[in-house]
Short mmCIF file of C-alpha atoms and ligand atoms in Angstrom, two decimals:
data_model
loop_
_atom_site.label_atom_id
_atom_site.label_comp_id
_atom_site.label_asym_id
_atom_site.label_seq_id
_atom_site.Cartn_x
_atom_site.Cartn_y
_atom_site.Cartn_z
CA MET A 76 -0.39 -0.02 0.09
CA ILE A 77 1.57 3.35 -0.76
CA ASP A 78 1.08 6.29 0.90
CA PHE A 79 -0.01 9.26 -1.80
CA ASN A 80 -0.47 11.42 0.98
CA MET A 81 3.86 11.82 1.79
CA VAL A 82 5.53 14.33 -0.78
CA ARG A 83 8.79 12.03 -1.97
CA GLN A 84 11.48 13.98 -4.38
CA TYR A 85 12.54 12.64 -7.42
CA ASN A 86 15.33 14.32 -8.75
CA PHE A 87 15.05 13.07 -12.42
CA PRO A 88 14.85 14.97 -15.00
CA THR A 89 14.51 17.66 -13.11
CA ILE A 90 13.58 18.36 -9.13
CA ILE A 91 9.85 16.80 -8.61
CA ARG A 92 7.93 16.96 -5.50
CA PHE A 93 5.63 14.49 -6.00
CA GLY A 94 2.55 13.77 -3.54
CA VAL A 95 -0.40 15.21 -1.85
CA GLY A 96 0.61 18.86 -0.26
CA ALA A 97 3.51 19.47 -2.37
CA ILE A 98 1.91 22.94 -3.99
CA LYS A 99 1.75 23.61 -0.03
CA GLU A 100 5.26 24.45 -0.53
CA LEU A 101 5.29 26.47 -3.30
CA PRO A 102 5.19 29.82 -1.57
CA GLU A 103 8.54 29.07 1.06
CA HIS A 104 10.40 27.62 -1.82
CA LEU A 105 9.46 31.44 -3.62
CA LYS A 106 10.89 32.81 -0.95
CA ALA A 107 14.00 30.67 -0.01
CA ASN A 108 15.08 31.61 -3.44
CA GLY A 109 14.40 35.44 -3.47
CA LEU A 110 11.35 35.16 -5.78
CA LEU A 111 9.39 37.77 -4.90
CA HIS A 112 7.63 38.80 -8.19
CA PRO A 113 6.74 35.72 -9.73
CA LEU A 114 4.32 35.92 -13.04
CA ILE A 115 2.15 33.31 -12.52
CA VAL A 116 0.83 31.85 -16.88
CA THR A 117 -2.49 29.64 -16.62
CA ASP A 118 -5.69 29.65 -18.57
CA PRO A 119 -9.04 31.03 -18.31
CA VAL A 120 -10.58 27.80 -16.84
CA VAL A 121 -7.75 27.11 -14.26
CA ARG A 122 -7.73 30.57 -13.57
CA GLN A 123 -11.79 30.43 -11.90
CA LEU A 124 -10.75 27.23 -10.51
CA GLY A 125 -10.96 27.16 -5.98
CA PHE A 126 -7.16 25.51 -5.84
CA PHE A 127 -5.87 28.42 -7.85
CA LYS A 128 -7.10 31.08 -5.81
CA GLU A 129 -5.73 29.51 -2.52
CA ILE A 130 -2.58 28.98 -3.90
CA VAL A 131 -2.19 32.90 -5.22
CA ASP A 132 -3.71 33.62 -1.50
CA SER A 133 -1.28 31.24 -0.09
CA ILE A 134 1.95 33.03 -2.26
CA SER A 135 0.63 36.82 -1.13
CA ILE A 136 0.41 36.11 2.30
CA LYS A 137 4.42 35.47 1.98
CA SER A 138 4.59 39.22 1.04
CA ILE A 139 5.11 38.27 -2.76
CA SER A 140 4.24 40.04 -5.34
CA VAL A 141 2.24 38.21 -7.81
CA GLU A 142 0.81 38.91 -12.09
CA VAL A 143 -1.18 36.06 -13.13
CA PHE A 144 -1.20 36.27 -16.61
CA SER A 145 -4.43 33.67 -18.18
CA GLY A 146 -5.09 35.22 -21.71
CA ILE A 147 -4.56 31.68 -23.77
CA HIS A 148 -6.15 29.93 -27.05
CA LYS A 149 -6.98 26.69 -25.74
CA ASN A 150 -4.20 25.15 -28.93
CA PRO A 151 -1.81 27.73 -27.23
CA VAL A 152 -0.17 30.45 -30.29
CA LYS A 153 2.45 32.55 -31.07
CA SER A 154 0.28 35.52 -29.70
CA ASP A 155 -0.91 34.57 -26.38
CA VAL A 156 3.24 34.03 -25.97
CA ILE A 157 3.82 37.50 -26.79
CA LYS A 158 1.51 39.17 -24.90
CA GLY A 159 2.27 36.84 -21.48
CA GLY A 160 5.89 38.37 -22.23
CA GLU A 161 5.24 41.45 -22.24
CA MET A 162 3.40 41.44 -18.98
CA PHE A 163 5.76 40.15 -17.66
CA GLN A 164 8.48 42.79 -18.36
CA ALA A 165 5.66 45.76 -18.07
CA ALA A 166 4.97 44.08 -14.34
CA LYS A 167 9.08 43.21 -13.52
CA ARG A 168 8.66 40.22 -12.80
CA ASP A 169 11.32 37.90 -11.65
CA SER A 170 10.37 34.09 -12.36
CA ILE A 171 7.55 32.01 -14.29
CA ILE A 172 5.03 29.74 -12.89
CA GLY A 173 3.38 27.48 -15.19
CA ILE A 174 -0.10 26.12 -13.55
CA GLY A 175 -1.91 23.93 -15.48
CA GLY A 176 -2.57 21.81 -18.40
CA GLY A 177 -0.01 21.15 -21.05
CA ALA A 178 -1.18 24.19 -23.02
CA ALA A 179 -0.86 26.93 -19.69
CA MET A 180 3.00 25.39 -18.95
CA ASP A 181 3.80 24.94 -22.56
CA VAL A 182 2.85 29.06 -22.89
CA ALA A 183 5.17 29.98 -19.73
CA ARG A 184 7.53 28.15 -20.88
CA ALA A 185 7.42 29.73 -24.41
CA ILE A 186 7.14 32.90 -22.24
CA ALA A 187 10.14 32.20 -20.55
CA LEU A 188 12.34 31.48 -23.84
CA ARG A 189 11.18 34.91 -24.89
CA ILE A 190 12.29 37.11 -22.10
CA ASN A 191 16.17 36.95 -22.76
CA HIS A 192 15.53 35.70 -27.01
CA HIS A 193 14.13 38.47 -28.61
CA ARG A 194 14.41 36.46 -32.77
CA ASP A 195 10.79 35.86 -33.92
CA LEU A 196 9.36 33.63 -32.58
CA PHE A 197 9.52 30.42 -34.83
CA ASP A 198 13.33 30.81 -35.37
CA TYR A 199 13.73 28.81 -31.99
CA ASP A 200 11.47 26.01 -33.92
CA ASP A 201 13.26 22.94 -33.47
CA LEU A 202 12.60 21.52 -36.54
CA ILE A 203 15.23 24.28 -38.02
CA GLY A 204 17.80 23.54 -35.69
CA GLY A 205 16.47 26.77 -33.74
CA ASP A 206 17.86 25.34 -30.43
CA LYS A 207 21.12 27.06 -31.62
CA TYR A 208 19.84 29.90 -31.18
CA VAL A 209 19.16 29.37 -27.66
CA THR A 210 22.44 30.50 -25.69
CA LYS A 211 21.30 32.72 -22.93
CA GLU A 212 19.54 31.54 -19.47
CA ILE A 213 15.73 31.83 -19.01
CA PRO A 214 13.55 33.05 -15.82
CA TYR A 215 13.39 30.64 -13.01
CA PHE A 216 11.25 28.57 -14.24
CA ILE A 217 8.63 26.42 -12.02
CA THR A 218 5.75 24.10 -13.20
CA ILE A 219 2.78 22.99 -11.39
CA PRO A 220 0.77 20.26 -13.49
CA THR A 221 -3.52 20.71 -12.67
CA THR A 222 -3.99 17.73 -15.76
CA SER A 223 -2.62 14.49 -16.35
CA GLY A 224 -1.27 14.19 -19.24
CA THR A 225 1.77 15.60 -21.56
CA GLY A 226 3.93 15.82 -19.09
CA SER A 227 5.10 18.95 -20.03
CA GLU A 228 6.24 19.90 -16.49
CA VAL A 229 9.40 18.02 -17.39
CA GLY A 230 9.26 18.88 -21.16
CA ARG A 231 11.54 20.63 -22.68
CA SER A 232 9.92 21.80 -25.95
CA ALA A 233 6.82 24.30 -25.72
CA ILE A 234 3.91 23.15 -28.71
CA ILE A 235 2.81 26.91 -29.35
CA SER A 236 0.82 27.51 -33.24
CA GLU A 237 0.47 29.94 -35.67
CA ASP A 238 -2.00 32.42 -35.58
CA ASP A 239 -2.58 32.25 -39.00
CA THR A 240 -2.34 28.88 -40.36
CA HIS A 241 -2.72 26.66 -36.62
CA ARG A 242 -0.07 24.94 -37.30
CA LYS A 243 1.81 23.14 -34.51
CA ARG A 244 5.90 24.31 -33.74
CA ILE A 245 7.77 22.92 -31.46
CA LEU A 246 10.30 25.19 -29.54
CA PHE A 247 12.70 23.26 -27.83
CA SER A 248 15.69 23.30 -25.80
CA PRO A 249 17.21 21.57 -22.56
CA LYS A 250 17.37 25.40 -21.19
CA LEU A 251 13.96 25.18 -21.03
CA LEU A 252 13.73 22.17 -18.41
CA ALA A 253 11.47 23.64 -15.24
CA LYS A 254 13.89 24.13 -12.27
CA ILE A 255 11.45 22.31 -10.04
CA VAL A 256 7.86 20.46 -10.36
CA PHE A 257 5.18 20.56 -7.78
CA ALA A 258 3.30 17.24 -8.66
CA ASP A 259 0.39 17.53 -6.40
CA PRO A 260 -2.13 14.78 -7.90
CA SER A 261 -5.36 16.69 -5.54
CA LEU A 262 -4.99 19.01 -7.96
CA THR A 263 -6.49 17.05 -10.36
CA MET A 264 -9.18 15.85 -7.95
CA ASP A 265 -12.39 17.78 -9.80
CA LEU A 266 -11.12 17.14 -13.61
CA PRO A 267 -13.79 16.81 -15.55
CA PRO A 268 -14.45 12.57 -16.03
CA SER A 269 -14.14 13.58 -20.13
CA VAL A 270 -11.10 15.72 -19.67
CA THR A 271 -9.19 12.94 -17.30
CA ALA A 272 -10.46 10.36 -20.13
CA ALA A 273 -8.72 12.50 -22.43
CA THR A 274 -5.95 13.56 -21.07
CA GLY A 275 -4.68 9.95 -19.78
CA MET A 276 -4.92 8.15 -23.18
CA ASP A 277 -2.94 11.05 -24.01
CA ALA A 278 -0.45 9.89 -21.40
CA LEU A 279 -0.63 6.27 -22.95
CA THR A 280 -0.16 6.86 -26.55
CA HIS A 281 3.12 8.12 -25.00
CA ASN A 282 4.28 5.70 -23.25
CA MET A 283 3.06 3.05 -25.93
CA GLU A 284 4.69 5.20 -28.65
CA ALA A 285 7.94 6.22 -26.61
CA PHE A 286 8.53 1.74 -26.06
CA LEU A 287 7.26 1.34 -29.60
CA ALA A 288 9.84 3.87 -31.31
CA LYS A 289 13.24 2.90 -33.26
CA GLY A 290 15.66 3.23 -31.79
CA PHE A 291 18.15 1.35 -28.62
CA HIS A 292 16.76 3.36 -25.52
CA PRO A 293 16.60 0.87 -22.25
CA MET A 294 16.24 3.22 -19.73
CA ALA A 295 13.18 5.26 -22.24
CA ASP A 296 11.62 1.83 -22.54
CA GLY A 297 11.81 0.84 -18.92
CA ILE A 298 10.14 4.15 -17.62
CA ALA A 299 7.90 3.75 -20.68
CA LEU A 300 6.21 0.33 -19.47
CA GLU A 301 5.70 0.73 -16.51
CA GLY A 302 4.53 4.12 -17.11
CA ILE A 303 1.91 1.68 -19.50
CA HIS A 304 1.53 -0.94 -16.96
CA LEU A 305 0.52 2.25 -14.18
CA ILE A 306 -1.47 4.00 -16.64
CA ASN A 307 -3.24 0.88 -17.70
CA GLY A 308 -3.98 0.19 -14.23
CA SER A 309 -6.01 3.11 -12.97
CA ILE A 310 -7.33 5.26 -15.43
CA VAL A 311 -10.58 4.11 -15.96
CA ASP A 312 -11.03 4.26 -12.06
CA ALA A 313 -9.79 7.76 -12.08
CA VAL A 314 -12.16 8.49 -14.61
CA ASN A 315 -15.39 6.61 -12.92
CA LYS A 316 -14.68 6.42 -9.93
CA PRO A 317 -11.41 9.09 -8.77
CA ASP A 318 -10.09 8.82 -5.77
CA ILE A 319 -5.88 9.95 -4.62
CA GLU A 320 -4.54 6.42 -5.36
CA SER A 321 -5.42 6.55 -9.32
CA ARG A 322 -5.10 9.95 -9.80
CA SER A 323 -1.43 9.91 -8.36
CA LYS A 324 -1.04 7.32 -10.31
CA MET A 325 -2.03 9.16 -13.44
CA MET A 326 0.04 11.92 -12.58
CA ILE A 327 3.13 9.78 -11.76
CA ALA A 328 2.72 8.02 -15.07
CA SER A 329 2.72 11.11 -17.19
CA LEU A 330 5.15 12.20 -16.20
CA MET A 331 6.55 9.10 -16.95
CA GLY A 332 5.33 9.04 -20.09
CA ALA A 333 7.54 12.65 -20.73
CA VAL A 334 10.57 11.00 -19.71
CA ALA A 335 10.27 8.34 -22.00
CA PHE A 336 9.28 10.00 -25.08
CA GLN A 337 12.74 11.73 -25.81
CA LYS A 338 12.93 8.81 -27.63
CA GLY A 339 10.31 9.78 -29.90
CA LEU A 340 7.56 9.38 -31.03
CA GLY A 341 4.84 7.85 -34.06
CA VAL A 342 2.02 8.02 -35.89
CA VAL A 343 -0.89 7.57 -32.98
CA HIS A 344 0.73 11.75 -32.93
CA SER A 345 0.96 12.87 -36.50
CA LEU A 346 -2.67 10.94 -36.81
CA ALA A 347 -3.77 13.41 -33.78
CA HIS A 348 -1.99 17.36 -34.38
CA PRO A 349 -3.45 17.61 -37.64
CA LEU A 350 -7.05 17.73 -36.11
CA SER A 351 -6.47 20.00 -33.28
CA SER A 352 -4.87 22.13 -36.53
CA LEU A 353 -8.15 21.37 -38.89
CA LEU A 354 -11.05 21.09 -36.40
CA ASP A 355 -8.98 22.83 -32.97
CA THR A 356 -10.11 18.73 -31.11
CA HIS A 357 -8.33 18.81 -27.84
CA HIS A 358 -4.51 16.91 -28.53
CA GLY A 359 -5.83 14.37 -26.28
CA LEU A 360 -9.03 13.34 -27.39
CA ALA A 361 -7.75 13.31 -30.90
CA ASN A 362 -4.97 11.10 -29.29
CA ALA A 363 -7.39 8.95 -27.48
CA VAL A 364 -9.66 8.23 -30.36
CA ASN A 365 -7.07 7.54 -33.20
CA LEU A 366 -4.29 5.08 -30.46
CA PRO A 367 -6.22 1.71 -31.66
CA TYR A 368 -5.88 2.27 -35.34
CA GLY A 369 -2.97 3.81 -35.21
CA MET A 370 -1.71 0.81 -32.70
CA GLN A 371 -2.95 -1.45 -35.43
CA PHE A 372 -1.12 -0.16 -37.75
CA ASN A 373 1.86 -0.49 -35.60
CA VAL A 374 1.21 -4.35 -34.83
CA SER A 375 2.89 -6.16 -37.67
CA GLY A 376 6.58 -6.09 -37.58
CA SER A 377 6.34 -5.19 -33.20
CA GLU A 378 4.96 -8.16 -32.39
CA ASP A 379 7.58 -8.89 -29.48
CA LYS A 380 7.54 -5.17 -28.45
CA PHE A 381 3.97 -5.48 -28.41
CA ARG A 382 3.68 -9.22 -26.17
CA ARG A 383 5.22 -7.05 -23.85
CA ILE A 384 3.42 -4.37 -23.61
CA ALA A 385 -0.01 -7.26 -23.46
CA ARG A 386 2.11 -8.64 -20.94
CA THR A 387 2.45 -5.32 -19.35
CA MET A 388 -1.80 -4.77 -19.12
CA GLU A 389 -2.54 -8.02 -18.06
CA LEU A 390 -4.18 -9.39 -21.04
CA LYS A 391 -5.24 -12.64 -21.31
CA GLU A 392 -3.89 -12.88 -24.78
CA GLU A 393 -0.39 -11.27 -25.13
CA THR A 394 -0.48 -10.17 -28.78
CA GLY A 395 -0.94 -7.05 -30.85
CA GLU A 396 -4.64 -7.57 -31.12
CA ALA A 397 -5.42 -8.51 -27.76
CA VAL A 398 -3.47 -5.01 -27.03
CA VAL A 399 -5.92 -3.13 -29.67
CA LYS A 400 -8.90 -4.92 -28.95
CA HIS A 401 -7.86 -3.88 -25.36
CA LEU A 402 -7.06 0.15 -25.96
CA PHE A 403 -10.99 0.46 -28.06
CA ASP A 404 -12.47 -1.10 -24.59
CA LEU A 405 -10.90 1.26 -22.20
CA ASN A 406 -12.37 4.20 -24.64
CA GLN A 407 -15.38 2.68 -24.50
CA ARG A 408 -15.89 1.84 -20.68
CA MET A 409 -14.55 5.89 -20.30
CA ASP A 410 -17.41 7.05 -22.80
CA MET A 411 -14.99 7.70 -25.13
CA PRO A 412 -15.48 8.78 -28.73
CA ILE A 413 -14.80 5.17 -31.00
CA ASN A 414 -14.34 7.07 -34.12
CA LEU A 415 -13.35 10.37 -35.96
CA HIS A 416 -17.36 10.96 -36.97
CA ASN A 417 -17.98 11.52 -33.45
CA ILE A 418 -15.47 14.06 -32.98
CA GLY A 419 -16.37 16.40 -36.47
CA VAL A 420 -14.37 14.97 -38.61
CA ARG A 421 -16.11 14.20 -42.06
CA GLU A 422 -15.10 13.12 -45.56
CA GLU A 423 -14.51 15.87 -47.14
CA HIS A 424 -11.35 16.28 -44.23
CA LEU A 425 -9.46 13.34 -45.21
CA GLU A 426 -7.37 14.27 -47.67
CA THR A 427 -6.14 17.46 -46.17
CA LEU A 428 -5.75 15.34 -42.86
CA ALA A 429 -3.60 12.97 -44.68
CA ASP A 430 -1.31 15.99 -46.07
CA LEU A 431 -1.10 17.09 -42.72
CA ALA A 432 0.06 13.96 -41.06
CA PHE A 433 2.57 12.76 -43.40
CA ALA A 434 3.99 16.33 -43.23
CA ASP A 435 4.10 15.83 -38.94
CA PHE A 436 7.28 15.56 -36.79
CA CYS A 437 6.62 12.64 -35.10
CA HIS A 438 6.26 9.75 -37.51
CA PRO A 439 9.40 9.51 -38.53
CA ASN A 440 10.48 7.99 -35.48
CA ASN A 441 7.83 5.76 -35.79
CA PRO A 442 9.26 1.47 -35.98
CA LYS A 443 8.21 1.16 -39.33
CA PRO A 444 7.66 3.38 -42.42
CA VAL A 445 4.47 5.71 -42.77
CA SER A 446 3.38 6.88 -46.17
CA ARG A 447 0.66 9.65 -47.24
CA ALA A 448 -1.45 6.48 -47.93
CA ASP A 449 -0.69 4.94 -44.73
CA PHE A 450 -2.28 8.31 -43.25
CA ARG A 451 -5.32 8.38 -45.53
CA LYS A 452 -6.01 4.57 -45.00
CA MET A 453 -5.63 5.28 -41.54
CA TYR A 454 -8.05 7.81 -41.29
CA GLY A 455 -10.64 6.42 -43.48
CA GLU A 456 -11.06 3.86 -41.50
CA ALA A 457 -11.24 5.65 -38.08
CA LEU A 458 -13.85 7.81 -39.62
CA SER A 459 -16.99 5.94 -39.21
CA PHE A 460 -15.81 2.56 -37.64
CA SER A 461 -18.44 0.59 -34.56
CA VAL A 462 -17.35 -2.68 -32.90
N1 NAD B 667 5.31 20.10 -24.74
C1 NAD B 667 4.67 18.67 -24.60
O1 NAD B 667 5.54 18.16 -24.12
C2 NAD B 667 3.47 19.02 -24.89
C3 NAD B 667 3.67 17.31 -25.16
C4 NAD B 667 1.81 17.32 -25.63
C5 NAD B 667 1.22 18.27 -25.29
N2 NAD B 667 1.08 19.45 -25.83
C6 NAD B 667 0.62 20.14 -25.59
O2 NAD B 667 -0.52 20.54 -24.39
C7 NAD B 667 -1.66 21.08 -24.29
C8 NAD B 667 -2.60 20.38 -23.73
O3 NAD B 667 -1.95 19.85 -22.95
P1 NAD B 667 -3.39 19.41 -21.38
O4 NAD B 667 -4.29 17.52 -22.72
O5 NAD B 667 -3.16 19.21 -20.33
O6 NAD B 667 -4.72 20.21 -22.06
P2 NAD B 667 -5.24 21.63 -21.73
O7 NAD B 667 -3.65 22.06 -21.28
O8 NAD B 667 -5.78 22.15 -22.96
O9 NAD B 667 -6.01 21.22 -20.83
C9 NAD B 667 -7.80 20.51 -20.89
C10 NAD B 667 -8.61 21.39 -20.09
O10 NAD B 667 -8.98 21.28 -18.56
C11 NAD B 667 -8.84 22.43 -17.88
N3 NAD B 667 -8.01 21.62 -16.99
C12 NAD B 667 -6.84 21.90 -16.60
N4 NAD B 667 -6.61 21.33 -15.64
C13 NAD B 667 -8.39 21.15 -14.69
C14 NAD B 667 -8.36 20.92 -13.34
N5 NAD B 667 -7.56 20.37 -12.44
N6 NAD B 667 -9.45 21.28 -13.21
C15 NAD B 667 -10.99 20.91 -14.42
N7 NAD B 667 -9.82 21.89 -15.11
C16 NAD B 667 -8.88 21.51 -15.22
C17 NAD B 667 -7.55 23.40 -18.63
O11 NAD B 667 -8.62 24.79 -18.51
C18 NAD B 667 -8.20 23.13 -19.90
O12 NAD B 667 -10.00 23.61 -20.56
C19 NAD B 667 -1.62 21.24 -26.11
O13 NAD B 667 -1.79 22.21 -26.98
C20 NAD B 667 -0.11 20.49 -26.65
O14 NAD B 667 -0.09 21.36 -27.87
C21 NAD B 667 2.91 19.35 -25.18
FE1 FE2 B 668 0.29 14.07 -26.62
#
């Protein structure tokens, strides 16, 4: 029996204070590090939640001056980052705290980058070698996840879209890693079931894709397998009858997914990203729906790895087909849509989606090559599949 009401410290890949009550350490941490003028970056929904107000109050009571920036889109865009950076400068801030889901933490990280790096934001795009321009330090940066999904709290990248095209760009540098993470599962207790399911399936996708990604990275593989095990055993409870145990396991496993996916992601994220660009679909939801189809595509050629996934999921049959069936079952047990039609995709979107997926940056790490025709076929199958 694990006591999640105890705060533990992990120093990998940065300092992680994990457990119920970790958030209470934030004000003292700021004081101890002389950070008396933080900018908190969050989203407009989280800003209204009770726990957020409590966090702000707990800091203010220590004579620390707090400014909050929450002007961010559901799929954050460059102008959000510019505005946040302006607020940081105008209000003379000395540190940045990202509190929220992946969207808020990514914007917080991109603002942190922006403060001492003044080229066009997308000059820092990793895919065009932009990390070489990240030469200066960033302000003291803290992350506080309130969803269990992206693992952005331990990430070194920020996914920000272009304002006009909505194309996702990835800003990356090892310098963008948070100095410390306060991962407190109690902050996720009021996360609604549909968001818990969508973000949780994103975390499962990270762990599965990282494990399957090509390349030799046994450390990432070990973390990913344990992440799959934890999520598989807790996601349905976290959605349907949440308690501290299930929410805690989801929180640490989502963070593990992000540690593992430095090995790479794959076909599922490439299927998912165009849905966010074209239809503004939530990142986790897009992954959840596409996960079984992408995994079905990957089974042949990776039979041995699927056997290991099936084993860690404790499935009766240790095959890729059993894993795929189980993923459909998971979605159904959490009332998630199981085809693309149910999330607003129509036949006329499929060609554009296939173009965008083929151009996406994730699938080069997929265990086997994926062609544009493969993407078109997967989208076609996923459009109106029924079980
Ligand atoms: N940096 C990375 O490595 C990385 C990886 C994957 C995805 N992403 C990005 O992360 C974003 C998605 O993040 P996400 O899945 O966490 O979703 P999100 O940040 O969009 O949050 C989902 C919803 O839940 C709400 N919410 C957050 N915490 C809550 C709480 N405790 N209680 C109630 N409501 C709460 C938010 O306001 C929002 O409406 C996308 O922009 C995606 O591109 C980043
Ligand atoms: Fe993801």
